[in-house]
PDB file of C-alpha atoms in Angstrom:
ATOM      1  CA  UNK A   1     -42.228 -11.802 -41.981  1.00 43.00           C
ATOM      2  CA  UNK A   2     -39.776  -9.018 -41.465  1.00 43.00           C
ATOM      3  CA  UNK A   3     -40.124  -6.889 -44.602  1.00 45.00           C
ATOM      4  CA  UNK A   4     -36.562  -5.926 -45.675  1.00 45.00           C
ATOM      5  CA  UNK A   5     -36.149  -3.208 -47.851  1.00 49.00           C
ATOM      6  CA  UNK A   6     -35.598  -3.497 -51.604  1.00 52.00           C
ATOM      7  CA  UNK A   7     -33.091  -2.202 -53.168  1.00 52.00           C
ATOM      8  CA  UNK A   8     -34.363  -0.195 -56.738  1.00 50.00           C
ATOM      9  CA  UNK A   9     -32.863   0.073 -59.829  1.00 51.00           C
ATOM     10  CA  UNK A  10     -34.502   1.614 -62.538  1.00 46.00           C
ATOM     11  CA  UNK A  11     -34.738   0.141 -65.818  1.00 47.00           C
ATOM     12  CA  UNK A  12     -36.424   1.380 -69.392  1.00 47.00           C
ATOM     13  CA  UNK A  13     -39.718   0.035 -67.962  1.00 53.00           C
ATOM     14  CA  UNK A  14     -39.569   1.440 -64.667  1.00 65.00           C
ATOM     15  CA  UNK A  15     -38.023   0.071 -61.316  1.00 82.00           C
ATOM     16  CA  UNK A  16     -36.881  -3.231 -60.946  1.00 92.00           C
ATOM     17  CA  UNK A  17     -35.123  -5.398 -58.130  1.00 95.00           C
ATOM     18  CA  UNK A  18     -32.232  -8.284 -59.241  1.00 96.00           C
ATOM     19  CA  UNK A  19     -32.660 -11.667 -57.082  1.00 96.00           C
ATOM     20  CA  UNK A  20     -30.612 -10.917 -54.408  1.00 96.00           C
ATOM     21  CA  UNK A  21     -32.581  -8.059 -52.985  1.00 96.00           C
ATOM     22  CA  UNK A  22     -35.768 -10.502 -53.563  1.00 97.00           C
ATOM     23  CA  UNK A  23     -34.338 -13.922 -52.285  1.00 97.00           C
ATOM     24  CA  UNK A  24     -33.628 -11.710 -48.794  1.00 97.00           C
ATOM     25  CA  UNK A  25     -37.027  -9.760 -49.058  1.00 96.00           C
ATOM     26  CA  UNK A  26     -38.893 -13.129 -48.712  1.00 97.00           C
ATOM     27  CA  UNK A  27     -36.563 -14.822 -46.942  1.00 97.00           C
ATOM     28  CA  UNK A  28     -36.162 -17.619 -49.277  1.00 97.00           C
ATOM     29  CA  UNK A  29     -33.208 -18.673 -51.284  1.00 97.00           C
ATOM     30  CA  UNK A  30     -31.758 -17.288 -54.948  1.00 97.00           C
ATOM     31  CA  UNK A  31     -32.083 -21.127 -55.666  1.00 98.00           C
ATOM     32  CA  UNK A  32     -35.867 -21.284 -54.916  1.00 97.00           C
ATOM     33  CA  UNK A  33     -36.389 -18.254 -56.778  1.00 97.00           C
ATOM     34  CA  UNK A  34     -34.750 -19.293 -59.758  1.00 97.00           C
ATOM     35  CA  UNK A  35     -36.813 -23.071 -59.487  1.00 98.00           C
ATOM     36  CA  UNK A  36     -40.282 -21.065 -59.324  1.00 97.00           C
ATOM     37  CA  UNK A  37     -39.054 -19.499 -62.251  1.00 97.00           C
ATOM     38  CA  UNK A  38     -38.180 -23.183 -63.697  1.00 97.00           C
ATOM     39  CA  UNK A  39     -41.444 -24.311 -63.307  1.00 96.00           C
ATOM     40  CA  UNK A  40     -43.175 -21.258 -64.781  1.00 94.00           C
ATOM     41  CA  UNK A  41     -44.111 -19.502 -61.469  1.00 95.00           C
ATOM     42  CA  UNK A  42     -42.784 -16.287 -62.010  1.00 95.00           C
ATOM     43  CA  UNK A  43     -40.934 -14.576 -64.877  1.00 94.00           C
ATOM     44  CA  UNK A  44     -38.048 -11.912 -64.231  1.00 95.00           C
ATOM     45  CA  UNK A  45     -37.444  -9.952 -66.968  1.00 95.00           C
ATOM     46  CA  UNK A  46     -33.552 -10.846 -68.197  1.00 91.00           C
ATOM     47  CA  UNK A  47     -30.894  -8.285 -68.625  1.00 89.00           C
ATOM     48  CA  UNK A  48     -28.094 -10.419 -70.213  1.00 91.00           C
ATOM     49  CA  UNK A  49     -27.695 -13.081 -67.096  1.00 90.00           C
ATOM     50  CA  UNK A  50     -28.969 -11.090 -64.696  1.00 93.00           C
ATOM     51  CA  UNK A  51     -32.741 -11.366 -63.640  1.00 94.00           C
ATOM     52  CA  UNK A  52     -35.194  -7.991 -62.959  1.00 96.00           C
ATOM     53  CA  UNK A  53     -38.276  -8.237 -60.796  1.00 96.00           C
ATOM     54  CA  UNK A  54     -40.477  -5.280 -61.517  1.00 94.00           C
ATOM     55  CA  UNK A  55     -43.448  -4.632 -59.235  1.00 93.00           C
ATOM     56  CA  UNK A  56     -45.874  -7.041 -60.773  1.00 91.00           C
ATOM     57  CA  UNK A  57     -43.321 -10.076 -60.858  1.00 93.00           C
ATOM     58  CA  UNK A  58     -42.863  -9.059 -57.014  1.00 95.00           C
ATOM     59  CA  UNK A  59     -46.664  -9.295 -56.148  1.00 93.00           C
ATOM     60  CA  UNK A  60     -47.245 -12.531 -58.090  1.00 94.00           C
ATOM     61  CA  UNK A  61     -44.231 -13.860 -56.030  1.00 96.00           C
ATOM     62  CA  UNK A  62     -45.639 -12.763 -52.926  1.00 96.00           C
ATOM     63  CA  UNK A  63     -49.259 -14.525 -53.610  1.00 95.00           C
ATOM     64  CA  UNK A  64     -46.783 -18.114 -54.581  1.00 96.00           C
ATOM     65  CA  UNK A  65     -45.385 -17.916 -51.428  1.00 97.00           C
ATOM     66  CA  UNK A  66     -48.692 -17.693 -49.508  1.00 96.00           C
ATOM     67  CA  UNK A  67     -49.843 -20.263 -51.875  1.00 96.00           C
ATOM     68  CA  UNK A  68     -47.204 -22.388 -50.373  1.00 97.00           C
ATOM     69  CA  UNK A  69     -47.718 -21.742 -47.004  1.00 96.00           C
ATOM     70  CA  UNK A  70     -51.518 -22.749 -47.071  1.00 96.00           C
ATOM     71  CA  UNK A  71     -49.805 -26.202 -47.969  1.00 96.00           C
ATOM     72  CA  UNK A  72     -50.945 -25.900 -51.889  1.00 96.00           C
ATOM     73  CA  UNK A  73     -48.635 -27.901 -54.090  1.00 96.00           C
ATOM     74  CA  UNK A  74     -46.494 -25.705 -56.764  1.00 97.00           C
ATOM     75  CA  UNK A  75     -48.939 -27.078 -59.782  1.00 96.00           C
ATOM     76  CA  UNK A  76     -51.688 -25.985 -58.020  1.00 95.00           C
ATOM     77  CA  UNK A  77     -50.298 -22.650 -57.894  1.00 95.00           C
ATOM     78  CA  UNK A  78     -49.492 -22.986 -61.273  1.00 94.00           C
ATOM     79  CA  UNK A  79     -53.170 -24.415 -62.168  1.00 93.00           C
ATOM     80  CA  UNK A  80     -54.495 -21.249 -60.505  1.00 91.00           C
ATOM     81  CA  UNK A  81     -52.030 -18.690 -61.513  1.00 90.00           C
ATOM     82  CA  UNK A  82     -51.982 -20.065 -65.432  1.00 89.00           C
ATOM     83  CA  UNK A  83     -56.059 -18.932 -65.329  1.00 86.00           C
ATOM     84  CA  UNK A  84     -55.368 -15.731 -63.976  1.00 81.00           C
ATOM     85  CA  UNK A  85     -56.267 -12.952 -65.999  1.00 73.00           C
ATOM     86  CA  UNK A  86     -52.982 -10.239 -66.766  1.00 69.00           C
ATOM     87  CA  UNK A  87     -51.778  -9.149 -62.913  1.00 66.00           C
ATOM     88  CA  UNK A  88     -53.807 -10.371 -61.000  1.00 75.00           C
ATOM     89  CA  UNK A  89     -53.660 -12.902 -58.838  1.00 80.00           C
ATOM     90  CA  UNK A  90     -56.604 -14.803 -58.210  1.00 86.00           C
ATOM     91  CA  UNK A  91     -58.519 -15.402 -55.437  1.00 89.00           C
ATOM     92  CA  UNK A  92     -59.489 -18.974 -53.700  1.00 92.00           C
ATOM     93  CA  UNK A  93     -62.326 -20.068 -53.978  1.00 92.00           C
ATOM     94  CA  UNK A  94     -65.011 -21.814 -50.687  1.00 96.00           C
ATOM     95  CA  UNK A  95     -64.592 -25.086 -52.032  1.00 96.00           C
ATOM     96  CA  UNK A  96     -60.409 -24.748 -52.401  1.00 94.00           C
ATOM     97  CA  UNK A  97     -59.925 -23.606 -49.158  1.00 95.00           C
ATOM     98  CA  UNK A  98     -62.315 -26.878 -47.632  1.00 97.00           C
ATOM     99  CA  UNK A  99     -60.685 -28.730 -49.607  1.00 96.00           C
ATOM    100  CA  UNK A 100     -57.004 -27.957 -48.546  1.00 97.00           C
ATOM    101  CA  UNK A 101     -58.424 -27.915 -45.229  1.00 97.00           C
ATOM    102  CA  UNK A 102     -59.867 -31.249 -45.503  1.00 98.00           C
ATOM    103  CA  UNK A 103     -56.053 -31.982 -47.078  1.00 97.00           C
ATOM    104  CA  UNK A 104     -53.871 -30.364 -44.323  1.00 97.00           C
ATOM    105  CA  UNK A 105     -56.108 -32.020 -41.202  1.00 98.00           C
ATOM    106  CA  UNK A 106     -55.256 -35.857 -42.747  1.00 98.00           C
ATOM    107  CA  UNK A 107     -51.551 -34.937 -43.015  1.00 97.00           C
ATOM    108  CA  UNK A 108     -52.373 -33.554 -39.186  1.00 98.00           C
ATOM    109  CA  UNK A 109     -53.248 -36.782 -38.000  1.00 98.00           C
ATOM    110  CA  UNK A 110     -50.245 -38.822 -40.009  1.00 98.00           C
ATOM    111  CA  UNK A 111     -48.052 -36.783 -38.557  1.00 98.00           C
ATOM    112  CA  UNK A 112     -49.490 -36.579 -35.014  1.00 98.00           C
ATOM    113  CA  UNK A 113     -49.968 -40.627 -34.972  1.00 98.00           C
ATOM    114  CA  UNK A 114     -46.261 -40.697 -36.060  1.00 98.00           C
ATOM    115  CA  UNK A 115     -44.995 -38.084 -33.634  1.00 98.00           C
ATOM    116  CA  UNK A 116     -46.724 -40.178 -31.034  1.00 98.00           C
ATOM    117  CA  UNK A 117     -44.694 -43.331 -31.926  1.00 98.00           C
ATOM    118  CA  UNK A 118     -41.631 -41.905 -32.419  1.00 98.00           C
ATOM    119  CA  UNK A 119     -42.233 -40.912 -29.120  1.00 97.00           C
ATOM    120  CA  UNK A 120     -42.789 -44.104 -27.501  1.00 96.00           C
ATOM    121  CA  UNK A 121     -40.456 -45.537 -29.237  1.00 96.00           C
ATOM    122  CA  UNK A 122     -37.798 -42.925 -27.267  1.00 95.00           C
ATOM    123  CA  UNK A 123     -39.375 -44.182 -24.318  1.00 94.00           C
ATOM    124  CA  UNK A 124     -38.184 -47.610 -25.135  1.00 93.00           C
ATOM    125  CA  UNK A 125     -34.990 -47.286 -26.401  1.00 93.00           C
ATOM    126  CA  UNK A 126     -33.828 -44.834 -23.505  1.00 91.00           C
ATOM    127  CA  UNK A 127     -35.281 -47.437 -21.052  1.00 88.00           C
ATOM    128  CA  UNK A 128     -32.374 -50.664 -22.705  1.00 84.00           C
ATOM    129  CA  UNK A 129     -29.895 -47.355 -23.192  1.00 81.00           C
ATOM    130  CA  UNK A 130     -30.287 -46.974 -19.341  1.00 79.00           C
ATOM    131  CA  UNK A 131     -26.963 -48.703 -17.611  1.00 76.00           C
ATOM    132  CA  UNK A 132     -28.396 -50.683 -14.757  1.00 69.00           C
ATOM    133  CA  UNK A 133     -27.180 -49.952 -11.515  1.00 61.00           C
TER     134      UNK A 133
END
């Protein structure tokens, strides 16, 4: 991920970084950012309208987005980040990873078993598209 840098702003409890800055940071949109928040993922401090992410809120973002990229659902993350203990973000455990492993090889076949029908079935149809000579 190309790390793009943050633009500071310092606030009465240090530095802090308003959504824009963060949405392009993680390459992810001010909408998703402000859904995580929705759902209780993270929690920018508020200055009138206008959301803060101090260093902490920043990490815990960062460890929701590699949540989602192992394929964990968002109340999963939730699940795991709820029992977390002050800043820290908590670690998986051997029997969560084999099970999202178990998890993501299913959806690996389902999607493989429809890739290869989709892909017969654009064998057929180009075959009647064909104009016959």
């Amino acid at each position: 991920m190309p790390t793009v840098a943050l633009k500071a702003s310092l606030s009465d409890d240090g530095v802090s970084f308003g959504i824009e800055d963060v949405a392009k940071r993680f390459s992810v949109t001010q909408r998703t950012l402000r859904f995580y928040e929705q759902r209780g993922l993270i929690t920018p401090d508020r200055v009138g309208r206008t959301r803060k992410y101090n260093e902490s809120q920043i990490k815990r973002l960062d460890y929701v987005l590699s949540q989602v990229r192992l394929g964990f659902t968002l109340t999963e993350i939730k699940e795991r980040t709820d029992q977390a203990i002050g800043d820290d973000t908590p670690e998986l455990t051997m029997h969560e990873v084999e099970e999202q492993l178990t998890i993501l090889r299913r959806q690996q076949a389902k999607l493989s078993e429809s890739l290869d029908i989709l892909v017969r079935l654009r064998q057929v149809l180009s075959v009647r598209l064909t104009p016959a000579n």
